[in-house]
């Protein structure tokens, strides 16, 4: 889930923070200090996150495009300049554009808005934007909610009390609500100082950037893993089940399925599954900038050399072309598979299915997938020549069962012509003739279209009179028999007009 | 869409009054004469559908699309109204199919034009529809039970689609009022019943049908709120294709559907097999398949060009010729069932048959910029066709660290092939819900239990194991993990053990890893000790499961080679005798230990093997009475008894080794070794004049 840091560089951010005696700080310095802490945390523990930095005042500037290079972000942060007044709306437009350009509109993003809570004055101020919300044309729509799923974290370098004195807090709450409500407003507790800004960003880190650690189990084999990005809680139907579902920290493999059988299933999210060394508190992803590089290196070398289940699993999944079905919680499943990128690198990936007992119709209910050893006969065949998948639905779909639709005249004409064509080839086409005739009869009865039955009966009688002399005598018998049966059906007489009744060919014997 | 949105329950109420028997006045020429036959033949007069026929076939088309896209949990209750109401099916899932409905409709037949119009009214049906909406569905029942104390979260909403011929706007208002009243009445009734639920929201969609060429007496009206419980909208439509179009639009609105037109489908012409023309096919599906387009605004609507479908908008996607194979795992963010708009047309059925035969097609999104993006895939699974949405934007997971860079990434001898085999054995298969469930566990739980059994002892790397590198152990290793063993399985396991004993006797080499050890690795008898230990470890983890598992362990403990020891051999000797004499002096325990003293252990084992074979072959023969105690006594023996007289095998091995060593030049390292340790890369020390030991790294 990429992050956009939206940094307020308006003049109000340069307001000094009153501290007893010591060095003088601006609010901006505090904000930079907090962001530095965030970037350091990400570099160490959340390294795969893409982050972009945008500075804004009345204009906005894309300082650092999405990157995993936290030094670059850090550097940009230290070179911030001061500008004029705050204009949140235009900045949010900027964020919207940047994210959509890079990730499209389905990728969830996090927006970290860092401000001092003075939200501009006059036109372009947040107050003004929110006031005029309803009087806008389609071309000047407010950028929230974003077209992509977003979480907005508003970091205020100010106390809650300070914000409540003006309407700033109300406006920020409204902003959060407009963004979809997923997110939070953070304010500083106690005096504005380095310590309290650290505490505030610490809360953000806990809330949004703590790595997700889990244990992957396959029976008695297991491995400690980090799942990146963090799987987010999911709400399927807020009416029936308003509590969001979260992925369990114990990921249990249920069994294995061929890639061809699972066949490109729809997933709600994808995650890397990275094995981590058990004894280390920080995870493996965040090597790179550490205080003791030598010790670190040897520790990771050690970890590299002791066998890990993830690597074994990944290797075999890749070689066999299979996926592992993994349970993420009650009635929630996903799959583990090997994902290769272009450069020979490959990885263990986990995709999450939609929560529910039957996420993929072609597998049936997951809870009803059992071990093949229980079956009397191997469902895959002794030589792997067959497969129990896909599971067939009980009723065929319309396109798989030759339904009759006469909404367009052409549909009806085609069906009548089919009967006539076969009628002219009697007795060779007796079977097809009656099959088509019965199909038409059934539909005509269901639609209450008795007139058609009479019409087709007349057509068949006419065909009978037009039979060439060379025609087989059976043809005439069958045609008049069929015509008569249709006429009887068209009276609605229950004896002849039953839906499940079929007109059978007349029994004739010309062999003797 | 919420589970219990209005779309969960749809009641169709179709007017069956005498008036509906009138002709729609839209004529269909069904006698299309070919030129060659046209002479002298009077063509059949065109037929025309009645209003009833039009209503029924359009409502069936509505249901067809609905059932194609939502095979479950979107339910239809079909009601026909004349002098009374006829309910053609129920909310039950089993009743939800067009075939069921067609069969019931055939039984109803067309309206009787001679029936007294005064007795007939659509009202009977509408009242029945409201009553029906109060009836609880299987899903509502199931969820109410599942949610227990929060059962009130299960909502009851529904829609009534009324196909009728109304007399006037006042008539329509009267119908609305009547429904409103009925809802209030029924809700009171429902409050006191378990099988009924009060209606929280009802949407009335009234479609007024009138013949072609007539003026309508009822005016269109958009959705309006009659009461908090009831909304109503009126559509006034001419019978025939206008009605069909209207219901097609309605089914899309009611079930959040959208339309995609696949263009450039190459198809062989019937007449000219060598050429292929390009066709278009329109499909309906859930509109989320277009989500990305809507948001990005990159929508290429074919506009209202769709031949006769009126206002309908459709997104055009282009057929892509490089087809995809099923082995590829696409990153797919959604899969939605489709229904072709024109199911019977030749292009539609060509496309659907192509897909039903198991082939998949990638679809390309034409973009304004002209760049090509593969955005969707059509594929069938089990006779159902799905439109898969493929992710076409940049991935946030790009350029991840390779798995070889992380934990365990530097290990090279993982048992990849063995684990592959393990995965094949632990593949899953659907178990019918009706099948018996002896353990009281769901199949998926049983699958997990199997994984647990199969992994009780499972070394991950080749150098950590001996037994799994040996073909000879395979039969036992495969069987021992089973939940229960048959008598035959036990015999197979025992045979495996005897086979190992035999190998040991013949001094066959073992595939012991030499990683981490110098020279030839451990001695042969040490290798066998390792192998037996490992085998014992494996079997011990399962011994507790059943008596038969325990017997396999007993067999191993009994047979595994223990370094010879006087007393041990004495005991064994005695037992051998016991067994030999069993037939004659059964039960006599005291026997002298004469000749066995000198015989070698392996011979005894060999003997035991033969004996056991005898037992094996005649499973009916009585269990030797003294077998158990013997095993017990052996188990308490200390495992390590290295001292003792040199065996013949050892003597022989030493002799052969000595002889062999004379035939080749000894390794320089071994010659120069101190305490059997040789220093490597000594020349480095010489060249650099540095003590390699000092920096502590090269010494290894």
PDB file of C-alpha atoms in Angstrom, chain A residues 1-4 49 66 95-96 98-100 102-112 143-153 176-183 209 229-230 232-235 267-269, chain B residues 288 291-292 294-296 331 333 391 393-394 396:
ATOM      1  CA  UNK A   1       0.000   0.000   0.000  1.00  0.00           C
ATOM      2  CA  UNK A   2       1.930   3.058  -1.180  1.00  0.00           C
ATOM      3  CA  UNK A   3       2.165   6.146   0.998  1.00  0.00           C
ATOM      4  CA  UNK A   4       2.005   9.791   0.035  1.00  0.00           C
ATOM      5  CA  UNK A  49       6.717   0.360   0.984  1.00  0.00           C
ATOM      6  CA  UNK A  66       7.279   6.983  -5.291  1.00  0.00           C
ATOM      7  CA  UNK A  95      -2.261  13.576  -4.484  1.00  0.00           C
ATOM      8  CA  UNK A  96      -5.161  12.129  -6.422  1.00  0.00           C
ATOM      9  CA  UNK A  98      -0.034  11.386  -8.555  1.00  0.00           C
ATOM     10  CA  UNK A  99      -1.483   8.188  -7.157  1.00  0.00           C
ATOM     11  CA  UNK A 100      -3.702   7.439 -10.141  1.00  0.00           C
ATOM     12  CA  UNK A 102       1.358   5.639 -10.757  1.00  0.00           C
ATOM     13  CA  UNK A 103      -0.952   2.935  -9.424  1.00  0.00           C
ATOM     14  CA  UNK A 104      -4.302   3.283 -11.183  1.00  0.00           C
ATOM     15  CA  UNK A 105      -7.485   3.531  -9.223  1.00  0.00           C
ATOM     16  CA  UNK A 106      -7.795   0.173  -7.521  1.00  0.00           C
ATOM     17  CA  UNK A 107      -4.619   0.175  -5.468  1.00  0.00           C
ATOM     18  CA  UNK A 108      -5.228   1.231  -1.857  1.00  0.00           C
ATOM     19  CA  UNK A 109      -3.032   4.102  -0.645  1.00  0.00           C
ATOM     20  CA  UNK A 110      -2.200   5.838   2.579  1.00  0.00           C
ATOM     21  CA  UNK A 111      -2.003   9.607   2.744  1.00  0.00           C
ATOM     22  CA  UNK A 112      -0.091  11.175   5.639  1.00  0.00           C
ATOM     23  CA  UNK A 143     -10.990  15.574  -4.552  1.00  0.00           C
ATOM     24  CA  UNK A 144     -12.383  13.462  -1.708  1.00  0.00           C
ATOM     25  CA  UNK A 145     -13.253  10.678  -1.642  1.00  0.00           C
ATOM     26  CA  UNK A 146     -10.310   9.647  -3.768  1.00  0.00           C
ATOM     27  CA  UNK A 147     -11.107   7.333  -6.676  1.00  0.00           C
ATOM     28  CA  UNK A 148      -8.792   4.750  -5.096  1.00  0.00           C
ATOM     29  CA  UNK A 149      -9.307   3.193  -1.641  1.00  0.00           C
ATOM     30  CA  UNK A 150      -7.445   5.450   0.761  1.00  0.00           C
ATOM     31  CA  UNK A 151      -6.596   5.846   4.404  1.00  0.00           C
ATOM     32  CA  UNK A 152      -5.897   9.363   5.528  1.00  0.00           C
ATOM     33  CA  UNK A 153      -3.736  10.072   8.547  1.00  0.00           C
ATOM     34  CA  UNK A 176     -11.529  12.590   7.295  1.00  0.00           C
ATOM     35  CA  UNK A 177     -15.186  11.697   6.934  1.00  0.00           C
ATOM     36  CA  UNK A 178     -15.163  12.739   3.275  1.00  0.00           C
ATOM     37  CA  UNK A 179     -12.087  10.594   2.641  1.00  0.00           C
ATOM     38  CA  UNK A 180     -14.160   7.553   3.542  1.00  0.00           C
ATOM     39  CA  UNK A 181     -13.571   7.557   7.272  1.00  0.00           C
ATOM     40  CA  UNK A 182     -10.666   5.122   7.168  1.00  0.00           C
ATOM     41  CA  UNK A 183      -7.869   6.885   8.930  1.00  0.00           C
ATOM     42  CA  UNK A 209       3.348   0.827   9.660  1.00  0.00           C
ATOM     43  CA  UNK A 229       2.017  -5.358   2.733  1.00  0.00           C
ATOM     44  CA  UNK A 230       0.030  -5.804   5.913  1.00  0.00           C
ATOM     45  CA  UNK A 232      -6.029  -5.060   5.910  1.00  0.00           C
ATOM     46  CA  UNK A 233      -9.231  -5.941   7.756  1.00  0.00           C
ATOM     47  CA  UNK A 234     -12.115  -6.720   5.398  1.00  0.00           C
ATOM     48  CA  UNK A 235     -15.834  -6.072   5.741  1.00  0.00           C
ATOM     49  CA  UNK A 267      -8.221 -12.215  -5.219  1.00  0.00           C
ATOM     50  CA  UNK A 268      -8.756  -9.184  -3.007  1.00  0.00           C
ATOM     51  CA  UNK A 269      -5.069  -8.579  -2.338  1.00  0.00           C
TER      52      UNK A 269
ATOM     53  CA  UNK B 288     -17.758  -4.239 -11.008  1.00  0.00           C
ATOM     54  CA  UNK B 291     -14.832  -0.626 -12.008  1.00  0.00           C
ATOM     55  CA  UNK B 292     -11.376   0.373 -13.118  1.00  0.00           C
ATOM     56  CA  UNK B 294     -15.390   3.986 -14.416  1.00  0.00           C
ATOM     57  CA  UNK B 295     -12.859   5.343 -11.995  1.00  0.00           C
ATOM     58  CA  UNK B 296     -10.150   6.124 -14.458  1.00  0.00           C
ATOM     59  CA  UNK B 331      -3.229 -11.679 -11.164  1.00  0.00           C
ATOM     60  CA  UNK B 333      -8.872  -8.904  -9.134  1.00  0.00           C
ATOM     61  CA  UNK B 391      -4.681  -6.130 -13.031  1.00  0.00           C
ATOM     62  CA  UNK B 393      -1.537  -1.214 -13.329  1.00  0.00           C
ATOM     63  CA  UNK B 394       1.894  -1.098 -11.785  1.00  0.00           C
ATOM     64  CA  UNK B 396       3.394  -2.249  -5.507  1.00  0.00           C
TER      65      UNK B 396
END
